[in-house]
Tab-separated table of C-alpha atoms and ligand atoms in Angstrom:
chain	number	residue	atom	x	y	z
A	87	UNK	CA	-101.142	4.837	-1.050
A	88	UNK	CA	-104.875	4.547	-0.763
A	89	UNK	CA	-107.451	6.986	-1.954
A	90	UNK	CA	-107.293	9.939	0.416
A	91	UNK	CA	-110.063	9.598	2.940
A	92	UNK	CA	-112.444	12.353	2.096
A	93	UNK	CA	-115.328	11.938	4.478
A	94	UNK	CA	-115.373	11.433	8.185
A	95	UNK	CA	-118.990	10.357	8.026
A	96	UNK	CA	-119.521	6.632	7.931
A	97	UNK	CA	-122.668	4.708	7.214
A	98	UNK	CA	-122.626	1.387	8.998
A	99	UNK	CA	-123.646	-0.697	6.018
A	100	UNK	CA	-124.946	-0.579	2.480
A	101	UNK	CA	-126.751	-3.894	2.832
A	102	UNK	CA	-130.126	-2.203	2.953
A	103	UNK	CA	-129.648	-0.564	-0.449
A	104	UNK	CA	-131.542	-3.189	-2.382
A	105	UNK	CA	-134.429	-3.428	0.063
A	106	UNK	CA	-136.085	-0.156	-0.792
A	107	UNK	CA	-138.732	1.004	1.573
A	108	UNK	CA	-141.020	3.878	0.788
A	109	UNK	CA	-142.571	5.603	3.691
A	110	UNK	CA	-145.859	6.870	2.337
A	111	UNK	CA	-147.185	9.332	4.815
A	112	UNK	CA	-149.726	11.434	3.036
A	113	UNK	CA	-151.696	11.834	6.200
A	114	UNK	CA	-148.761	12.696	8.458
A	115	UNK	CA	-149.290	15.868	10.452
A	116	UNK	CA	-147.024	18.817	9.801
A	117	UNK	CA	-143.973	18.929	12.039
A	118	UNK	CA	-143.383	21.514	14.685
A	119	UNK	CA	-141.778	24.545	13.119
A	120	UNK	CA	-143.263	23.893	9.693
A	121	UNK	CA	-146.573	25.477	8.921
A	122	UNK	CA	-149.183	23.030	7.715
A	123	UNK	CA	-149.309	23.255	3.945
A	124	UNK	CA	-145.760	24.523	3.358
A	125	UNK	CA	-145.190	21.423	1.295
A	126	UNK	CA	-148.011	22.485	-1.044
A	127	UNK	CA	-147.003	26.106	-1.423
A	128	UNK	CA	-146.393	27.299	-4.956
A	129	UNK	CA	-144.198	30.099	-6.242
A	130	UNK	CA	-146.139	33.348	-5.769
A	131	UNK	CA	-147.327	35.054	-8.946
A	132	UNK	CA	-144.747	37.443	-10.327
A	133	UNK	CA	-141.928	36.154	-8.114
A	134	UNK	CA	-138.998	36.129	-10.479
A	135	UNK	CA	-138.360	34.378	-13.754
A	136	UNK	CA	-139.783	31.033	-12.511
A	137	UNK	CA	-143.173	32.778	-12.380
A	138	UNK	CA	-143.087	33.393	-16.126
A	139	UNK	CA	-145.846	31.766	-18.177
A	140	UNK	CA	-147.465	28.873	-16.342
A	141	UNK	CA	-145.444	29.583	-13.197
A	142	UNK	CA	-143.989	27.003	-10.824
A	143	UNK	CA	-146.177	24.739	-8.725
A	144	UNK	CA	-143.925	21.712	-8.195
A	145	UNK	CA	-145.848	18.852	-6.630
A	146	UNK	CA	-148.561	20.994	-5.045
A	147	UNK	CA	-151.277	18.983	-6.773
A	148	UNK	CA	-150.004	15.613	-5.509
A	149	UNK	CA	-152.610	13.100	-4.434
A	150	UNK	CA	-152.106	11.274	-1.143
A	151	UNK	CA	-150.370	8.320	-2.755
A	152	UNK	CA	-147.652	10.641	-4.077
A	153	UNK	CA	-146.608	12.256	-0.814
A	154	UNK	CA	-143.492	10.618	0.613
A	155	UNK	CA	-141.439	11.098	3.745
A	156	UNK	CA	-137.855	9.871	3.468
A	157	UNK	CA	-135.005	9.485	5.921
A	158	UNK	CA	-132.396	7.672	3.801
A	159	UNK	CA	-130.756	8.229	0.416
A	160	UNK	CA	-132.201	4.949	-0.855
A	161	UNK	CA	-135.728	5.989	0.121
A	162	UNK	CA	-135.230	9.392	-1.481
A	163	UNK	CA	-134.064	7.931	-4.797
A	164	UNK	CA	-136.893	5.411	-4.758
A	165	UNK	CA	-139.452	8.161	-4.141
A	166	UNK	CA	-138.021	10.187	-7.026
A	167	UNK	CA	-138.362	7.197	-9.321
A	168	UNK	CA	-141.922	6.350	-8.267
A	169	UNK	CA	-144.951	7.516	-10.222
A	170	UNK	CA	-143.353	9.079	-13.290
A	171	UNK	CA	-144.252	12.731	-13.723
A	172	UNK	CA	-147.391	12.619	-11.588
A	173	UNK	CA	-147.246	15.540	-9.123
A	174	UNK	CA	-145.355	14.430	-6.021
A	175	UNK	CA	-144.146	15.835	-2.747
A	176	UNK	CA	-141.054	14.390	-1.106
A	177	UNK	CA	-140.557	15.399	2.514
A	178	UNK	CA	-136.983	14.988	3.733
A	179	UNK	CA	-136.599	14.335	7.437
A	180	UNK	CA	-133.221	14.881	9.085
A	181	UNK	CA	-129.840	14.977	7.383
A	182	UNK	CA	-129.367	12.240	4.813
A	183	UNK	CA	-125.920	10.925	3.902
A	184	UNK	CA	-125.750	10.605	0.132
A	185	UNK	CA	-122.046	9.963	-0.177
A	186	UNK	CA	-121.764	6.256	0.544
A	187	UNK	CA	-119.674	4.597	3.247
A	188	UNK	CA	-116.344	5.920	1.961
A	189	UNK	CA	-114.450	6.879	-1.172
A	190	UNK	CA	-112.833	3.435	-1.144
A	191	UNK	CA	-116.269	1.866	-1.522
A	192	UNK	CA	-116.506	3.358	-5.032
A	193	UNK	CA	-113.027	2.327	-6.179
A	194	UNK	CA	-112.829	-0.507	-8.724
A	195	UNK	CA	-110.385	-3.401	-8.153
A	196	UNK	CA	-106.881	-2.312	-9.038
A	197	UNK	CA	-107.405	1.401	-8.600
A	198	UNK	CA	-104.472	2.824	-6.680
A	199	UNK	CA	-103.988	6.546	-6.158
A	200	UNK	CA	-100.269	6.092	-5.526
A	201	UNK	CA	-99.894	4.469	-8.936
A	202	UNK	CA	-101.858	7.368	-10.436
A	203	UNK	CA	-99.509	9.921	-8.899
A	204	UNK	CA	-96.460	7.928	-9.981
A	205	UNK	CA	-97.505	7.613	-13.616
A	206	UNK	CA	-98.780	11.158	-14.235
A	207	UNK	CA	-96.246	13.191	-12.272
A	208	UNK	CA	-95.242	16.181	-14.411
A	209	UNK	CA	-91.582	15.088	-14.247
A	210	UNK	CA	-92.417	11.858	-16.049
A	211	UNK	CA	-95.683	12.497	-17.971
A	212	UNK	CA	-95.013	16.110	-18.874
A	213	UNK	CA	-97.508	18.930	-19.263
A	214	UNK	CA	-98.628	18.765	-22.879
A	215	UNK	CA	-100.863	15.668	-23.066
A	216	UNK	CA	-104.201	15.129	-21.318
A	217	UNK	CA	-105.037	11.738	-19.840
A	218	UNK	CA	-108.171	11.308	-21.942
A	219	UNK	CA	-106.605	8.747	-24.265
A	220	UNK	CA	-105.461	6.467	-21.486
A	221	UNK	CA	-106.780	2.873	-21.722
A	222	UNK	CA	-109.188	1.217	-19.307
A	223	UNK	CA	-106.477	-0.698	-17.456
A	224	UNK	CA	-104.313	2.372	-16.879
A	225	UNK	CA	-104.402	4.324	-13.603
A	226	UNK	CA	-106.547	6.927	-15.396
A	227	UNK	CA	-108.848	4.243	-16.807
A	228	UNK	CA	-109.320	2.780	-13.328
A	229	UNK	CA	-109.955	6.285	-11.983
A	230	UNK	CA	-112.640	6.810	-14.640
A	231	UNK	CA	-114.354	3.546	-13.722
A	232	UNK	CA	-114.222	4.377	-10.021
A	233	UNK	CA	-115.610	7.858	-10.683
A	234	UNK	CA	-118.499	6.305	-12.619
A	235	UNK	CA	-119.460	4.333	-9.503
A	236	UNK	CA	-119.529	7.460	-7.378
A	237	UNK	CA	-121.417	9.343	-10.084
A	238	UNK	CA	-124.189	6.748	-10.189
A	239	UNK	CA	-124.496	6.707	-6.412
A	240	UNK	CA	-124.549	10.365	-5.434
A	241	UNK	CA	-126.611	11.748	-8.309
A	242	UNK	CA	-130.395	11.804	-7.974
A	243	UNK	CA	-132.647	12.815	-10.867
A	244	UNK	CA	-135.672	14.910	-9.989
A	245	UNK	CA	-138.713	14.333	-12.223
A	246	UNK	CA	-141.171	16.951	-13.430
A	247	UNK	CA	-143.902	18.289	-11.150
A	248	UNK	CA	-142.036	17.615	-7.933
A	249	UNK	CA	-141.608	19.440	-4.646
A	250	UNK	CA	-138.702	18.351	-2.445
A	251	UNK	CA	-138.969	19.996	0.962
A	252	UNK	CA	-137.102	19.614	4.224
A	253	UNK	CA	-139.139	18.967	7.366
A	254	UNK	CA	-138.301	21.248	10.266
A	255	UNK	CA	-134.914	22.784	11.023
A	256	UNK	CA	-132.293	20.120	10.289
A	257	UNK	CA	-133.208	18.526	6.951
A	258	UNK	CA	-130.721	18.158	4.156
A	259	UNK	CA	-128.155	16.097	2.330
A	260	UNK	CA	-124.458	15.424	2.798
A	261	UNK	CA	-122.671	14.870	-0.482
A	262	UNK	CA	-125.695	14.696	-2.769
A	263	UNK	CA	-125.825	15.932	-6.339
A	264	UNK	CA	-129.393	16.815	-7.274
A	265	UNK	CA	-129.998	16.567	-11.020
A	266	UNK	CA	-132.878	18.710	-12.250
A	267	UNK	CA	-132.402	17.683	-15.824
A	268	UNK	CA	-134.679	18.105	-18.828
A	269	UNK	CA	-137.857	18.577	-16.801
A	270	UNK	CA	-140.410	21.293	-16.021
A	271	UNK	CA	-141.856	22.518	-12.735
A	272	UNK	CA	-139.690	21.682	-9.728
A	273	UNK	CA	-139.545	23.214	-6.237
A	274	UNK	CA	-136.682	22.567	-3.782
A	275	UNK	CA	-137.076	24.179	-0.343
A	276	UNK	CA	-135.801	24.165	3.192
A	277	UNK	CA	-132.832	21.869	2.624
A	278	UNK	CA	-129.178	22.147	3.610
A	279	UNK	CA	-126.770	20.827	1.011
A	280	UNK	CA	-123.246	20.040	2.146
A	281	UNK	CA	-121.154	19.958	-1.019
A	282	UNK	CA	-120.266	16.621	-2.547
A	283	UNK	CA	-116.586	15.690	-2.547
A	284	UNK	CA	-115.325	14.151	-5.760
A	285	UNK	CA	-113.404	11.057	-4.618
A	286	UNK	CA	-111.566	10.827	-7.925
A	287	UNK	CA	-110.553	14.215	-9.332
A	288	UNK	CA	-108.858	14.051	-12.725
A	289	UNK	CA	-105.428	15.521	-13.336
A	290	UNK	CA	-105.304	17.716	-16.423
A	291	UNK	CA	-101.680	18.616	-17.169
A	292	UNK	CA	-102.804	21.093	-19.857
A	293	UNK	CA	-105.209	23.145	-17.706
A	294	UNK	CA	-103.186	26.322	-17.135
A	295	UNK	CA	-99.380	26.258	-17.261
A	296	UNK	CA	-99.240	24.386	-13.940
A	297	UNK	CA	-101.985	21.812	-14.538
A	298	UNK	CA	-105.121	21.374	-12.423
A	299	UNK	CA	-107.111	18.762	-10.554
A	300	UNK	CA	-110.669	18.945	-11.896
A	301	UNK	CA	-113.702	17.577	-10.126
A	302	UNK	CA	-117.351	16.922	-10.826
A	303	UNK	CA	-120.634	17.129	-8.882
A	304	UNK	CA	-122.588	20.245	-8.121
A	305	UNK	CA	-124.875	20.153	-5.083
A	306	UNK	CA	-127.684	20.913	-7.506
A	307	UNK	CA	-127.702	21.429	-11.235
A	308	UNK	CA	-130.542	22.765	-13.356
A	309	UNK	CA	-129.764	21.305	-16.759
A	310	UNK	CA	-132.078	22.182	-19.628
A	311	UNK	CA	-135.041	22.439	-17.249
A	312	UNK	CA	-137.749	25.091	-16.936
A	313	UNK	CA	-139.727	26.572	-14.042
A	314	UNK	CA	-137.526	25.779	-11.073
A	315	UNK	CA	-137.837	27.459	-7.670
A	316	UNK	CA	-134.955	27.030	-5.225
A	317	UNK	CA	-136.083	28.610	-1.964
A	318	UNK	CA	-134.764	28.728	1.584
A	319	UNK	CA	-131.956	26.268	0.922
A	320	UNK	CA	-128.413	26.400	2.315
A	321	UNK	CA	-125.431	25.434	0.190
A	322	UNK	CA	-122.103	25.048	1.985
A	323	UNK	CA	-118.807	23.162	2.010
A	324	UNK	CA	-119.579	22.619	5.674
A	325	UNK	CA	-117.028	20.384	7.388
A	326	UNK	CA	-114.890	20.087	4.242
A	327	UNK	CA	-113.717	23.537	3.171
A	328	UNK	CA	-111.078	23.838	0.454
A	329	UNK	CA	-108.602	24.821	3.173
A	330	UNK	CA	-108.622	21.192	4.340
A	331	UNK	CA	-107.795	19.726	0.926
A	332	UNK	CA	-104.294	18.375	0.146
A	333	UNK	CA	-101.950	19.358	-2.680
A	334	UNK	CA	-100.453	17.029	-5.273
A	335	UNK	CA	-98.107	18.078	-8.068
A	336	UNK	CA	-98.044	21.466	-6.385
A	337	UNK	CA	-101.751	22.042	-7.100
A	338	UNK	CA	-104.738	21.883	-4.767
A	339	UNK	CA	-106.489	18.510	-4.971
A	340	UNK	CA	-109.809	20.213	-5.738
A	341	UNK	CA	-112.751	17.974	-4.831
A	342	UNK	CA	-115.572	20.488	-5.183
A	343	UNK	CA	-117.480	21.721	-8.193
A	344	UNK	CA	-120.411	24.175	-8.053
A	345	UNK	CA	-123.111	24.773	-5.459
A	346	UNK	CA	-125.884	25.469	-7.968
A	347	UNK	CA	-125.219	25.430	-11.701
A	348	UNK	CA	-127.854	26.455	-14.252
A	349	UNK	CA	-126.838	25.279	-17.695
A	350	UNK	CA	-127.701	23.880	-21.148
A	351	UNK	CA	-130.652	26.050	-22.075
A	352	UNK	CA	-132.275	26.000	-18.634
A	353	UNK	CA	-134.886	28.730	-18.273
A	354	UNK	CA	-137.228	30.404	-15.811
A	355	UNK	CA	-135.491	29.849	-12.500
A	356	UNK	CA	-136.024	31.747	-9.246
A	357	UNK	CA	-133.520	31.374	-6.394
A	358	UNK	CA	-134.861	33.151	-3.311
A	359	UNK	CA	-133.914	33.324	0.361
A	360	UNK	CA	-131.042	30.851	0.036
A	361	UNK	CA	-127.669	30.889	1.749
A	362	UNK	CA	-124.665	30.189	-0.475
A	363	UNK	CA	-121.577	30.027	1.730
A	364	UNK	CA	-118.035	28.767	2.301
A	365	UNK	CA	-117.220	27.756	-1.265
A	366	UNK	CA	-115.037	28.684	-4.228
A	367	UNK	CA	-116.805	28.398	-7.605
A	368	UNK	CA	-120.389	28.927	-6.534
A	369	UNK	CA	-122.919	29.384	-9.339
A	370	UNK	CA	-122.623	29.128	-13.104
A	371	UNK	CA	-125.409	30.441	-15.284
A	372	UNK	CA	-124.195	28.950	-18.569
A	373	UNK	CA	-121.056	26.835	-18.537
A	374	UNK	CA	-119.317	27.435	-21.855
A	375	UNK	CA	-118.658	29.980	-24.588
A	376	UNK	CA	-118.501	27.277	-27.262
A	377	UNK	CA	-120.596	27.571	-30.400
A	378	UNK	CA	-122.498	24.386	-29.572
A	379	UNK	CA	-123.371	25.706	-26.107
A	380	UNK	CA	-124.281	29.126	-27.459
A	381	UNK	CA	-126.793	27.519	-29.811
A	382	UNK	CA	-128.529	25.905	-26.823
A	383	UNK	CA	-128.223	28.767	-24.324
A	384	UNK	CA	-128.876	31.850	-26.431
A	385	UNK	CA	-132.278	33.330	-25.536
A	386	UNK	CA	-132.552	31.174	-22.395
A	387	UNK	CA	-130.882	31.077	-18.959
A	388	UNK	CA	-133.370	33.562	-17.473
A	389	UNK	CA	-132.802	33.488	-13.720
A	390	UNK	CA	-133.802	35.662	-10.762
A	391	UNK	CA	-131.790	35.802	-7.526
A	392	UNK	CA	-133.374	37.710	-4.658
A	393	UNK	CA	-132.930	37.842	-0.889
A	394	UNK	CA	-130.043	35.395	-0.917
A	395	UNK	CA	-127.036	35.549	1.370
A	396	UNK	CA	-123.733	35.005	-0.454
A	397	UNK	CA	-121.176	34.546	2.332
A	398	UNK	CA	-117.475	33.724	2.260
A	399	UNK	CA	-117.301	32.767	-1.399
A	400	UNK	CA	-114.397	33.136	-3.793
A	401	UNK	CA	-116.164	33.669	-7.097
A	402	UNK	CA	-119.237	33.134	-9.342
A	403	UNK	CA	-122.212	34.517	-7.438
A	404	UNK	CA	-123.097	33.976	-10.220
A	405	UNK	CA	-120.915	33.937	-13.337
A	406	UNK	CA	-123.338	34.611	-16.197
A	407	UNK	CA	-123.268	33.725	-19.861
A	408	UNK	CA	-126.094	34.489	-22.344
A	409	UNK	CA	-128.891	34.837	-19.793
A	410	UNK	CA	-131.019	37.682	-18.576
A	411	UNK	CA	-130.237	37.447	-14.867
A	412	UNK	CA	-131.998	39.674	-12.338
A	413	UNK	CA	-130.148	39.917	-9.012
A	414	UNK	CA	-131.792	42.165	-6.444
A	415	UNK	CA	-131.985	42.467	-2.671
A	416	UNK	CA	-129.132	40.050	-2.044
A	417	UNK	CA	-126.446	40.424	0.625
A	418	UNK	CA	-122.872	39.586	-0.296
A	419	UNK	CA	-120.437	39.123	2.578
A	420	UNK	CA	-116.863	38.672	1.393
A	421	UNK	CA	-114.210	36.828	3.368
A	422	UNK	CA	-110.564	35.900	2.936
A	423	UNK	CA	-109.717	34.879	-0.601
A	424	UNK	CA	-112.543	36.888	-2.151
A	425	UNK	CA	-112.123	37.230	-5.900
A	426	UNK	CA	-115.374	38.625	-7.341
A	427	UNK	CA	-119.160	38.328	-7.081
A	428	UNK	CA	-120.687	38.823	-10.521
A	429	UNK	CA	-118.930	37.377	-13.565
A	430	UNK	CA	-119.885	39.182	-16.749
A	431	UNK	CA	-119.596	36.522	-19.452
A	432	UNK	CA	-120.457	36.046	-23.075
A	433	UNK	CA	-123.678	37.765	-24.226
A	434	UNK	CA	-124.901	38.127	-20.646
A	435	UNK	CA	-127.422	40.797	-19.641
A	436	UNK	CA	-127.105	41.058	-15.867
A	437	UNK	CA	-129.264	43.442	-13.851
A	438	UNK	CA	-127.898	43.966	-10.317
A	439	UNK	CA	-129.960	46.361	-8.221
A	440	UNK	CA	-130.758	47.126	-4.583
A	441	UNK	CA	-128.090	44.744	-3.241
A	442	UNK	CA	-125.827	45.119	-0.202
A	443	UNK	CA	-122.139	44.209	-0.078
A	444	UNK	CA	-120.049	43.814	3.041
A	445	UNK	CA	-116.361	43.787	2.153
A	446	UNK	CA	-113.436	43.337	4.545
A	447	UNK	CA	-110.683	45.904	4.802
A	448	UNK	CA	-108.451	45.588	1.774
A	449	UNK	CA	-111.121	44.230	-0.604
A	450	UNK	CA	-111.962	46.630	-3.410
A	451	UNK	CA	-115.481	47.492	-4.517
A	452	UNK	CA	-114.174	47.410	-8.093
A	453	UNK	CA	-113.797	43.636	-7.713
A	454	UNK	CA	-117.530	43.032	-7.239
A	455	UNK	CA	-117.969	42.928	-11.005
A	456	UNK	CA	-115.565	40.843	-13.090
A	457	UNK	CA	-115.513	41.320	-16.839
A	458	UNK	CA	-114.868	38.120	-18.778
A	459	UNK	CA	-116.426	39.211	-22.056
A	460	UNK	CA	-117.816	42.364	-23.593
A	461	UNK	CA	-121.397	42.422	-22.302
A	462	UNK	CA	-123.583	45.192	-20.907
A	463	UNK	CA	-124.656	45.439	-17.266
A	464	UNK	CA	-127.266	47.351	-15.328
A	465	UNK	CA	-126.167	48.173	-11.785
A	466	UNK	CA	-128.105	50.620	-9.654
A	467	UNK	CA	-128.836	51.405	-6.018
A	468	UNK	CA	-126.213	49.021	-4.629
A	469	UNK	CA	-124.581	49.634	-1.243
A	470	UNK	CA	-121.020	48.706	-0.311
A	471	UNK	CA	-120.273	48.785	3.406
A	472	UNK	CA	-123.290	51.024	3.877
A	473	UNK	CA	-122.447	53.504	1.136
A	474	UNK	CA	-124.346	53.826	-2.124
A	475	UNK	CA	-121.863	52.795	-4.798
A	476	UNK	CA	-121.900	52.809	-8.605
A	477	UNK	CA	-120.463	49.320	-9.174
A	478	UNK	CA	-119.700	49.946	-12.843
A	479	UNK	CA	-117.979	53.283	-12.269
A	480	UNK	CA	-115.859	51.972	-9.429
A	481	UNK	CA	-114.940	48.882	-11.448
A	482	UNK	CA	-113.897	50.948	-14.445
A	483	UNK	CA	-111.871	53.273	-12.213
A	484	UNK	CA	-110.091	50.478	-10.340
A	485	UNK	CA	-109.547	47.912	-13.092
A	486	UNK	CA	-107.674	49.415	-16.033
A	487	UNK	CA	-108.399	47.846	-19.394
A	488	UNK	CA	-111.644	46.190	-18.297
A	489	UNK	CA	-114.249	48.802	-19.130
A	490	UNK	CA	-117.830	47.683	-18.558
A	491	UNK	CA	-120.725	49.236	-20.483
A	492	UNK	CA	-123.835	50.299	-18.595
A	493	UNK	CA	-127.340	49.277	-19.662
A	494	UNK	CA	-128.288	45.575	-19.856
A	495	UNK	CA	-131.003	46.305	-22.420
A	496	UNK	CA	-133.985	44.938	-20.519
A	497	UNK	CA	-135.980	45.809	-17.418
A	498	UNK	CA	-137.023	43.074	-14.974
A	499	UNK	CA	-140.797	42.944	-14.538
A	500	UNK	CA	-141.084	39.818	-12.382
A	501	UNK	CA	-140.440	41.135	-8.900
A	502	UNK	CA	-142.907	40.966	-6.038
A	503	UNK	CA	-141.443	43.204	-3.350
A	504	UNK	CA	-138.275	45.264	-3.537
A	505	UNK	CA	-136.816	46.195	-0.151
A	506	UNK	CA	-134.519	49.148	0.453
A	507	UNK	CA	-130.942	47.954	-0.097
A	508	UNK	CA	-129.914	49.129	3.359
A	509	UNK	CA	-132.530	46.853	4.963
A	510	UNK	CA	-131.325	43.788	3.073
A	511	UNK	CA	-128.542	42.591	5.428
A	512	UNK	CA	-130.965	42.472	8.340
A	513	UNK	CA	-133.797	40.848	6.397
A	514	UNK	CA	-131.644	38.240	4.736
A	515	UNK	CA	-129.644	37.574	7.882
A	516	UNK	CA	-132.749	36.722	9.826
A	517	UNK	CA	-134.729	34.843	7.212
A	518	UNK	CA	-132.536	33.269	4.507
A	519	UNK	CA	-131.430	29.658	4.451
A	520	UNK	CA	-132.727	26.217	5.362
A	521	UNK	CA	-134.731	25.492	8.515
A	522	UNK	CA	-136.862	28.599	8.272
A	523	UNK	CA	-139.803	27.777	6.054
A	524	UNK	CA	-143.093	27.986	7.910
B	2078	CA	CA1	-116.799	17.784	-6.648
B	2079	CA	CA1	-120.675	22.269	-12.455
């Protein structure tokens, strides 16, 4: 058996990959539907945690030689790599395929998914040993090598002092994994991200009693970076929802990871007016309880979410560890399979205020908060299906043995405008997401 085909999209050829062409268009006029100067807008003063200290300006100060317009993944990666940390603006035109011609194109010689399934079937391999010790010439070793090819192709590292902005109404990436890693001052706006599909998920027989397929690649990850503004972006599984994924060994062949993960001591992030939709594990703020991670994350992971639409998600909107997260004026619309919205994790200090929740019949308001660890929460002036609801009280009443404590221990100061919670569904519905800047 071959690698399951995971993308219907096909790029005709990769031949052009080595002939990088940068379209330098510093004098290009603004496109219809995008106000002149949107690409040089900076985060307004006081607008969430990314406004803290020096604030977030991205590439607003770029000179004309550092303004790029790109229409292919190769051009985008070349523009990212050009000019070091000099302020730059990268304008993305149209939808760019970042996922290569096919999953098979990443596979190393000898990789065979059928052989993988044959060797690691629970009936023969068992459920007590991971595959991590498998040698390079084993099915797992060949999977690792194939995964490394995909990893190198679909990841793109964003340097400091950069604005990446979509032009007009249809700009974005299919299958990209944006790495905002170890840098300061980045703006990402007006882009639609269709989730990457991991072509080579790893079987872990020891993950839960039944084992699990684990995959990599978030649409965007903020990893140890500071001053990041994610604004008017759309994150979605798009044409590849989990419902289309196959099962092997009785477990879903999970090919998605997160939509936007904020990890490893990242700090001062504002996510505003985005749409996060049609996905399972959506946003991590902090990715581990381990002592090593705690040492990096403690005192950091300060993130503001406001005026975002969280639609048809299963969980993690977000799941928080360590950070002081301010979530206000967001609209959460639950669908089938809804598990929870806010995950209360280790040493987190979530403030959730003035939000609106739309739950289907049968979903319980007590599920909006999920307690993973003992950590305090502030929740006030939230509306569930149009009714003002004390999220902590209803959680504690509906979920025996998971008592949450009220009072996060800090008061958010970095808010520009707070709208009445009951106005949020209309505001966010009309204005959030990609294609609407300018
Ligand atoms: Ca994935
Ligand atoms: Ca992740």
